[in-house]
Short mmCIF file of C-alpha atoms in Angstrom, two decimals:
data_model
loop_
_atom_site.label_atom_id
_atom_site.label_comp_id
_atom_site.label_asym_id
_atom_site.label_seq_id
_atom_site.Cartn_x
_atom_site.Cartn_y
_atom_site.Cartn_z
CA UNK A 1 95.90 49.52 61.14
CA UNK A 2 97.07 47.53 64.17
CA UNK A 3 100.52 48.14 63.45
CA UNK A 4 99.56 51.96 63.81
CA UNK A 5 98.09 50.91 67.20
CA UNK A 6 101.07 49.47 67.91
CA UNK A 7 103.46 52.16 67.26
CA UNK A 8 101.34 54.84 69.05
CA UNK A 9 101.18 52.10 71.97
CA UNK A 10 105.26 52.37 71.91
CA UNK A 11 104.90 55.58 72.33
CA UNK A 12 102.77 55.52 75.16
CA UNK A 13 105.32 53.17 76.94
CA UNK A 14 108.20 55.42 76.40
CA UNK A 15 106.46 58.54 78.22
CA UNK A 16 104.31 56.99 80.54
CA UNK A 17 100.89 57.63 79.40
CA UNK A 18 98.44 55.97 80.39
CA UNK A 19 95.95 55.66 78.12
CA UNK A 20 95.34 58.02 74.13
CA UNK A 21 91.93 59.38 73.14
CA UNK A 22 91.94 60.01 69.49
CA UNK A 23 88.76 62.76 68.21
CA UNK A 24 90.11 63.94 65.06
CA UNK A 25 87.93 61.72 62.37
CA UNK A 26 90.80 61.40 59.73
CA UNK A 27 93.16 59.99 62.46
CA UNK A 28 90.21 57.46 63.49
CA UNK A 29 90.22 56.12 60.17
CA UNK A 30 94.16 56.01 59.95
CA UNK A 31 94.37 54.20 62.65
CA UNK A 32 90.96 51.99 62.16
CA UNK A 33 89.92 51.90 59.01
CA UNK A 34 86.64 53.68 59.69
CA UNK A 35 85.61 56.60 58.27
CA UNK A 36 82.92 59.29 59.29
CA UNK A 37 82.32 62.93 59.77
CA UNK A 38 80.53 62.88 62.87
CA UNK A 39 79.49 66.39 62.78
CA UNK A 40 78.91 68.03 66.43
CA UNK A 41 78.43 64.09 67.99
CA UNK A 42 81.07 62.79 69.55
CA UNK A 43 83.62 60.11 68.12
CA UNK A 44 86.49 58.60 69.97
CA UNK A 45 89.08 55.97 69.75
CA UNK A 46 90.31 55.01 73.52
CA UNK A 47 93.84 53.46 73.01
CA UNK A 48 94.08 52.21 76.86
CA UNK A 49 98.49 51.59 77.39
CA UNK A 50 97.60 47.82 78.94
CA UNK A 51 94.33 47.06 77.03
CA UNK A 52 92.58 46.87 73.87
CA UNK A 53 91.39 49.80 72.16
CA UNK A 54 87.57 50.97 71.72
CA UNK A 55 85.89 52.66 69.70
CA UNK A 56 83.19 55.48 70.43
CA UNK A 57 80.87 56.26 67.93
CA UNK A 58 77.44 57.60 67.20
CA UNK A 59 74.73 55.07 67.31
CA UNK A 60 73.63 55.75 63.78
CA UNK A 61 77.27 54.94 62.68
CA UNK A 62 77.40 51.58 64.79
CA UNK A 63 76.30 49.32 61.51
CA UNK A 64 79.59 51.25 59.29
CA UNK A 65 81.56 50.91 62.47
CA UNK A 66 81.00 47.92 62.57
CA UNK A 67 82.02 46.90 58.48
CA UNK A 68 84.85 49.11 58.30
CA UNK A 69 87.07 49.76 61.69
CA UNK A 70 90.07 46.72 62.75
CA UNK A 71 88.72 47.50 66.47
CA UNK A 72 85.76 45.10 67.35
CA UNK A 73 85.14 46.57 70.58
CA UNK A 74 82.96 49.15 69.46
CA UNK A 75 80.40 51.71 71.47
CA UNK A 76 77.74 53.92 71.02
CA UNK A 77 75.44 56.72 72.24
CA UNK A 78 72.22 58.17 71.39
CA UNK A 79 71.75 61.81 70.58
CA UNK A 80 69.82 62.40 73.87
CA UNK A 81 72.99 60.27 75.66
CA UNK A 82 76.26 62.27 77.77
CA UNK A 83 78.55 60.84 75.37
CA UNK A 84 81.40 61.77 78.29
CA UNK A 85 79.39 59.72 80.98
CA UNK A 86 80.00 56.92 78.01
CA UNK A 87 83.68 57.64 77.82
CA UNK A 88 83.74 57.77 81.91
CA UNK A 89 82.23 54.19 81.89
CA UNK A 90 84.77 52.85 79.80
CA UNK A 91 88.04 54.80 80.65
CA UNK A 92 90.30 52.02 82.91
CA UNK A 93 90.71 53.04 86.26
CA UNK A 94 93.61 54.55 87.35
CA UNK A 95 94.42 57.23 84.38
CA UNK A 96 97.00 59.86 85.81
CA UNK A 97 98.15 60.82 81.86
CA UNK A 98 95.40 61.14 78.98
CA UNK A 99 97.47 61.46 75.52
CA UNK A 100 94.66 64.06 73.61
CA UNK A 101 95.39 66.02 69.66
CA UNK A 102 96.37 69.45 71.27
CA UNK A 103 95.87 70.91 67.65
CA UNK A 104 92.70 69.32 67.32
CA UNK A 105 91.09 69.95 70.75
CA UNK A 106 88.57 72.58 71.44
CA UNK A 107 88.81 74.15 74.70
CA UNK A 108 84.86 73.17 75.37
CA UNK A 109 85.58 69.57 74.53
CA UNK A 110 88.67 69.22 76.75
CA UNK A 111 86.69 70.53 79.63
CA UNK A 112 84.32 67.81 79.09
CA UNK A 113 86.95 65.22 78.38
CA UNK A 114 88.94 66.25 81.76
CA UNK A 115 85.75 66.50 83.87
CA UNK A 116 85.08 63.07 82.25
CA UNK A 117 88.16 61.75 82.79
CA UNK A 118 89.64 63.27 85.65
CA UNK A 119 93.69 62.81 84.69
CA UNK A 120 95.96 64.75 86.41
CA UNK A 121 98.78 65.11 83.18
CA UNK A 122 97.25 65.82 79.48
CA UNK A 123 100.43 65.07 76.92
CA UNK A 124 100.01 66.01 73.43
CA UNK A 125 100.34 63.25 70.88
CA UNK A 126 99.95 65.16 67.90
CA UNK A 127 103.97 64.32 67.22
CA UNK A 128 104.13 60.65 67.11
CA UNK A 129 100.68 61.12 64.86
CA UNK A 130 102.63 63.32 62.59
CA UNK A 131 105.92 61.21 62.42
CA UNK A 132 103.76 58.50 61.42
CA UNK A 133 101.41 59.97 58.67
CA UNK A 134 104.65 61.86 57.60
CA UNK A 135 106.37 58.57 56.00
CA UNK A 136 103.62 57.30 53.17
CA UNK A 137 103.31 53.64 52.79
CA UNK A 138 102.77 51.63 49.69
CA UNK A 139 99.00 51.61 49.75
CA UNK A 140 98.63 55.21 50.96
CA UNK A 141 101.09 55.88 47.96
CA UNK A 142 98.52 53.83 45.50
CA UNK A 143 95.67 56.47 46.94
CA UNK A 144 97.26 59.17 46.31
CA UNK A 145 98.29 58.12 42.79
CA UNK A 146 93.98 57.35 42.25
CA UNK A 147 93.65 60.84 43.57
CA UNK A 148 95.73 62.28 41.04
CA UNK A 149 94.46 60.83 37.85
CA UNK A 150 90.95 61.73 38.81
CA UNK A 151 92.51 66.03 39.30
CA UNK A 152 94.14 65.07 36.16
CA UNK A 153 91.17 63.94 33.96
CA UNK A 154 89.19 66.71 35.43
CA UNK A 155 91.57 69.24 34.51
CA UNK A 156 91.42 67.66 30.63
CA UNK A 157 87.78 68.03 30.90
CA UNK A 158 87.53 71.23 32.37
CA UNK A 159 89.98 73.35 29.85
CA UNK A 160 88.06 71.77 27.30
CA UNK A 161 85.15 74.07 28.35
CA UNK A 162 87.64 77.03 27.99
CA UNK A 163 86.61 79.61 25.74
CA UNK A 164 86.66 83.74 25.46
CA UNK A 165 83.55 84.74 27.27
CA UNK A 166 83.06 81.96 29.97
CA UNK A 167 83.73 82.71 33.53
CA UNK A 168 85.57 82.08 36.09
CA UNK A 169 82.73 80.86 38.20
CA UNK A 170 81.28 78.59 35.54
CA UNK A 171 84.68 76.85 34.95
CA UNK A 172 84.48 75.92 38.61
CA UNK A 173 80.78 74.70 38.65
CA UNK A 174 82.31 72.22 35.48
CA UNK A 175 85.37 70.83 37.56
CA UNK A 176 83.64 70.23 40.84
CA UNK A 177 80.91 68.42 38.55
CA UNK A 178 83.23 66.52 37.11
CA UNK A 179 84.87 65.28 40.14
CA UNK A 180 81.94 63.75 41.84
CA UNK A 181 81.22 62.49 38.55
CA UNK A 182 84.97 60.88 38.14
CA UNK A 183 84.76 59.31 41.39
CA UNK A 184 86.08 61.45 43.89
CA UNK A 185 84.40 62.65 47.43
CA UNK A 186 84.79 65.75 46.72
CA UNK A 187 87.44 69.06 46.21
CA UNK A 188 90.36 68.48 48.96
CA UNK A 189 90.03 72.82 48.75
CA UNK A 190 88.16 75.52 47.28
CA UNK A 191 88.60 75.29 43.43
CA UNK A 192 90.69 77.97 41.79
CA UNK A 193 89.97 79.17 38.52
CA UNK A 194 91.39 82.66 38.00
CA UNK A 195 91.87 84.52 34.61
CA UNK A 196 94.05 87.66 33.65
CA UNK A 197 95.08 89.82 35.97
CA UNK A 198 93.32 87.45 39.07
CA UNK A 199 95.91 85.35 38.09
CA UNK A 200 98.05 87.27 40.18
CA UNK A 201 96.29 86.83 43.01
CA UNK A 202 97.69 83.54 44.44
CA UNK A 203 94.81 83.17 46.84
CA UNK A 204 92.40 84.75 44.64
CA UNK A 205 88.40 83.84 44.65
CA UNK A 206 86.80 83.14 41.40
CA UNK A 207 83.76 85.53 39.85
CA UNK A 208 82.02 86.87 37.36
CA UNK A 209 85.23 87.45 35.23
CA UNK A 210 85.47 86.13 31.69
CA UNK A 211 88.38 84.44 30.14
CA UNK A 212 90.16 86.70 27.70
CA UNK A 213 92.38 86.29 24.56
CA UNK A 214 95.46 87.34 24.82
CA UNK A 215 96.04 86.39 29.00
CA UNK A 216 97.14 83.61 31.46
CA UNK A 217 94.30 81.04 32.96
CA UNK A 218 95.31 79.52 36.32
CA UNK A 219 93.56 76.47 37.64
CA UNK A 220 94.22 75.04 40.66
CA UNK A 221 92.53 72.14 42.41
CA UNK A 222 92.28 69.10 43.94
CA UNK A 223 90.12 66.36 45.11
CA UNK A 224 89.88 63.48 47.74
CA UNK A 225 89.40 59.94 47.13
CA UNK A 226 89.72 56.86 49.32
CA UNK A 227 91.01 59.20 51.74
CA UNK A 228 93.12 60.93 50.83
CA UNK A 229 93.86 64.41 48.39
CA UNK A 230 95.41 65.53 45.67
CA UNK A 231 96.35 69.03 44.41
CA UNK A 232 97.42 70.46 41.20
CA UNK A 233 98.47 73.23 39.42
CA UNK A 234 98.69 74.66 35.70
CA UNK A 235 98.51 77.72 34.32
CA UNK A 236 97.60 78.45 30.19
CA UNK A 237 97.60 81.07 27.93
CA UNK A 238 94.86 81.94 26.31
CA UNK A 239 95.50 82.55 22.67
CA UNK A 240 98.89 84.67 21.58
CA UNK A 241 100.27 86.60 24.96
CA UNK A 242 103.28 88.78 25.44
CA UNK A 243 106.60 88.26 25.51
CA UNK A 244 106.85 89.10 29.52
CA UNK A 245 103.83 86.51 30.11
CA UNK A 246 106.02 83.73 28.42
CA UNK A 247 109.03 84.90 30.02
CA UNK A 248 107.54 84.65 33.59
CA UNK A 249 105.97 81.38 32.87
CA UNK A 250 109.36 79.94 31.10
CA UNK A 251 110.94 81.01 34.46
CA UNK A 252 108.48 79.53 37.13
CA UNK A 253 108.70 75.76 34.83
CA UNK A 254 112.28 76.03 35.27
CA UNK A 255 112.22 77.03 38.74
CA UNK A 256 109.47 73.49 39.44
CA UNK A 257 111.98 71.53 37.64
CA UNK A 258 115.14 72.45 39.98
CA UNK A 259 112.74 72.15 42.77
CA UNK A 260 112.12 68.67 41.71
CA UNK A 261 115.38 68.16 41.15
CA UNK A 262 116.50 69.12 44.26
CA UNK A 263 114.14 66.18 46.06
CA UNK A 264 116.38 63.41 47.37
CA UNK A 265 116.49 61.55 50.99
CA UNK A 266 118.94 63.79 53.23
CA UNK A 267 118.54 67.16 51.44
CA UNK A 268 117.02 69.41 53.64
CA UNK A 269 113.55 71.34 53.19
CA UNK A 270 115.14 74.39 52.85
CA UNK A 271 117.31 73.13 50.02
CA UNK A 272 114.29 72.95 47.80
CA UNK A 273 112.81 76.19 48.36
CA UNK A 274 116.69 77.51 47.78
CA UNK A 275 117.12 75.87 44.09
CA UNK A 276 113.61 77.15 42.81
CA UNK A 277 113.57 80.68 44.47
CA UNK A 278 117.31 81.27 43.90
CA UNK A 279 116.00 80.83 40.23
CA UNK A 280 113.10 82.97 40.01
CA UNK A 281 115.20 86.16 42.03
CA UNK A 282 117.96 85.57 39.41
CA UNK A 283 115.70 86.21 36.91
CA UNK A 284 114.48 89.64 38.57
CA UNK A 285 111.07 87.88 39.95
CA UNK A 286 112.08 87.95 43.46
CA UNK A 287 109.63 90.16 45.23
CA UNK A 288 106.95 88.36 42.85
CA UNK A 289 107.41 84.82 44.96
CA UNK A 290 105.90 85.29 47.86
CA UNK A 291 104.74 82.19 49.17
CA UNK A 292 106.77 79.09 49.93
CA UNK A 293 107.75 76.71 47.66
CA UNK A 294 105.01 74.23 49.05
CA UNK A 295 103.17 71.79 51.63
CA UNK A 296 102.72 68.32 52.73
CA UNK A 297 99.86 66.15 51.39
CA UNK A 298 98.30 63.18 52.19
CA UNK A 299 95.23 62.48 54.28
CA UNK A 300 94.81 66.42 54.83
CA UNK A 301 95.97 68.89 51.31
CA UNK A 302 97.84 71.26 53.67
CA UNK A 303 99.46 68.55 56.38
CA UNK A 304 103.70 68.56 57.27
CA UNK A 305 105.92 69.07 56.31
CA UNK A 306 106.25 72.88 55.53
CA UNK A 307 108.65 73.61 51.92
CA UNK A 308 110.02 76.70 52.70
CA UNK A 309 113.18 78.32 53.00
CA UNK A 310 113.56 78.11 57.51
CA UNK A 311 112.97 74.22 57.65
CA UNK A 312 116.07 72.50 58.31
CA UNK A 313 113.94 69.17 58.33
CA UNK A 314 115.73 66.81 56.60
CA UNK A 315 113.64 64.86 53.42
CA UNK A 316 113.14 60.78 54.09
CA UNK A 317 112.21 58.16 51.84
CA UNK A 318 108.43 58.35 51.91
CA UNK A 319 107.70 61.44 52.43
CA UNK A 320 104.90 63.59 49.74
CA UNK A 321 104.49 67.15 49.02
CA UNK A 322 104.10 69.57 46.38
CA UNK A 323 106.56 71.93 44.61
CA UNK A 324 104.95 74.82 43.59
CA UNK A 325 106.64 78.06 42.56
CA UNK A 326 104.95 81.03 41.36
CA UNK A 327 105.25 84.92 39.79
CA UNK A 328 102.35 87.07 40.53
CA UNK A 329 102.96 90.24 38.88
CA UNK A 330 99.84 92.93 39.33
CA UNK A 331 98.69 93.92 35.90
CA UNK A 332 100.45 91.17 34.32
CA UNK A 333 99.10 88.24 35.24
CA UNK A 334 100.24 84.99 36.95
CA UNK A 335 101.66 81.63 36.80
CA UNK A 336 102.34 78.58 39.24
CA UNK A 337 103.04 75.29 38.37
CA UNK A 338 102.49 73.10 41.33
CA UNK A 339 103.22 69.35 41.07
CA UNK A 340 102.83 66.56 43.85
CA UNK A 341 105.57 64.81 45.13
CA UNK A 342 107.21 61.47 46.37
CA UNK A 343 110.71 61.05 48.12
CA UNK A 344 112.24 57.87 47.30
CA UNK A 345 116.12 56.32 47.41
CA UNK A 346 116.47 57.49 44.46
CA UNK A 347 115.34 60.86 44.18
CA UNK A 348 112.07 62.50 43.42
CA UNK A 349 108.64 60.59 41.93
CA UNK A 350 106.60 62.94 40.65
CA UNK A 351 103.50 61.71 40.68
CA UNK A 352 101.39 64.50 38.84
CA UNK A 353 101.95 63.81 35.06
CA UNK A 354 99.92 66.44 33.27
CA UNK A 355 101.82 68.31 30.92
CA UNK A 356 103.65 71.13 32.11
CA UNK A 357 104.92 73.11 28.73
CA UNK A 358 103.20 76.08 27.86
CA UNK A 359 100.09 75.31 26.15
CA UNK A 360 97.59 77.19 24.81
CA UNK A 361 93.47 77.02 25.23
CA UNK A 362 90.15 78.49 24.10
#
């Protein structure tokens, strides 16, 4: 965590700011170790350029604070307190540039912070943020692996609730039990369960509708634990289905699988979303791909970098994100296969292992 401190502190020397105030909970605990959700109170790490950090929390948080964060210097205020007069008392004198999460910052809480605060320059360190949680390290890696097995094992559990009649809707109530009840904090998005011809809804919303014989079941889902998410996805048939379902799903595994091949340090973004799309359109699905290939993941399920076919970004050792192609064909049904990711030296880790052949349920 101090090393984190450090780098952003580099930062800070190389363009003259004076001092970073960090609000956005999940970079708190990257770059503390202490994790809240402080609701509408205010929570704030003060990274001064020429002094030791503090920490800004809610009173009632001061005891977890205190067990959890690498900075001791630690503050608090009451729900009747101006948490800003708290941040005025402690900001060092002399602040011309406040580094402040531009992405993160509501316009009401930067007028307090400013009135507060009284800087003349506000610089947006979202960047050196993002470089940083961008490159995964060893333990963040180990997280994300726990993250996975959990989706995984409550993906086994939750197909083997599958059956012609059940809904959508229930399916969903039986994963989300089962990941509180395997360990995780909770779904890192709204679970996806979507059967016949909602499977070709790639954002679809699950109902009332039953599973089918004879049609494709999508799931995907994903959960967070120790911090950090994980997101899957598979897509079965249920019972015997037709010749075009098992084409379009033979085409989107193939289509995953030069994706993933693709994944190596230097190769550009672009490159990936190229190999599996360039696939699919050969194949006559074009027009039926309309989403990118897929998304950074970490601390946040949607986080940079961006898979798709503009990004020029070039792939580093380190880096995680998921590969997930997909044909959505109205009246047919259908299919994505979305698997998370790991650049290393020597290509891709793939660090979702559930099986990916077609399989069939219920």
């Amino acid at each position: 965590m101090n090393n984190r401190i450090e780098q952003l502190v580099a930062y800070m020397d190389q363009h003259a700011i004076d001092a970073v105030l960090i609000t956005m909970p999940k970079h708190v605990y990257y770059l503390t170790g202490f994790a809240t959700d402080p609701h509408e109170r205010f929570l704030g790490l003060l990274i001064p350029r020429q002094a030791e950090p503090l920490l800004i929390v809610p009173a009632l948080d001061l005891e977890a604070a205190q067990a959890a964060s690498s900075v001791t210097s630690i503050h608090t205020h009451t729900d009747t307190d101006n948490p800003y007069e708290v941040l005025t008392k402690l900001m060092p004198a002399g602040v011309q540039s406040l580094g402040l999460e531009k992405d993160y910052m509501t316009v009401s809480r930067f007028e307090a912070i400013s009135r507060a605060v009284g800087a003349s320059v506000y610089a947006d360190i979202d960047e050196p943020l993002r470089e940083m949680r961008v490159i995964k390290t060893p333990d963040e890696v180990v997280r994300m692996k726990h993250a996975v097995r959990i989706i995984e094992d409550v993906l086994r559990a939750g197909i083997a609730q599958v059956k012609p009649g059940v809904s959508e809707i229930e399916l969903v109530a039986e994963l989300e039990y089962q990941m509180k009840k395997l360990g995780a904090s909770g779904p890192s998005f709204s679970t996806m369960v979507l059967a016949g011809e909602n499977s070709a809804l790639p954002h679809g919303v699950p109902g009332s509708r039953v599973v089918r014989e004879g049609e494709l079941l999508l799931f995907d889902l994903g959960v967070y634990a120790d911090g950090y998410a994980s997101d899957i996805t598979r897509t079965f048939a249920v019972g015997d289905i037709s010749e075009e379902q098992t084409k379009i799903y033979n085409t989107v595994l193939e289509a995953n699988l030069r994706g993933i091949e693709a994944t190596r340090p230097g190769a550009t973004l672009a490159s990936l979303d190229r190999a599996a799309r360039e696939h699919i359109e050969s194949a006559g699905y074009g027009t039926y791909f309309m989403h990118r290939l897929g998304h950074g993941l970490g601390m946040d399920v949607h986080e940079y970098p961006s898979v798709h076919g503009q990004n020029q970004d070039v792939l580093r050792s380190g880096m995680v994100f998921t590969i997930e192609p997909g044909i959505y064909v109205p009246g047919v049904g259908g299919v994505r296969i979305e698997d998370d990711v790991l650049v290393t030296e020597g290509g891709a880790l793939v660090l979702t292992t559930f099986p990916k052949e077609l399989t069939v349920i219920g």
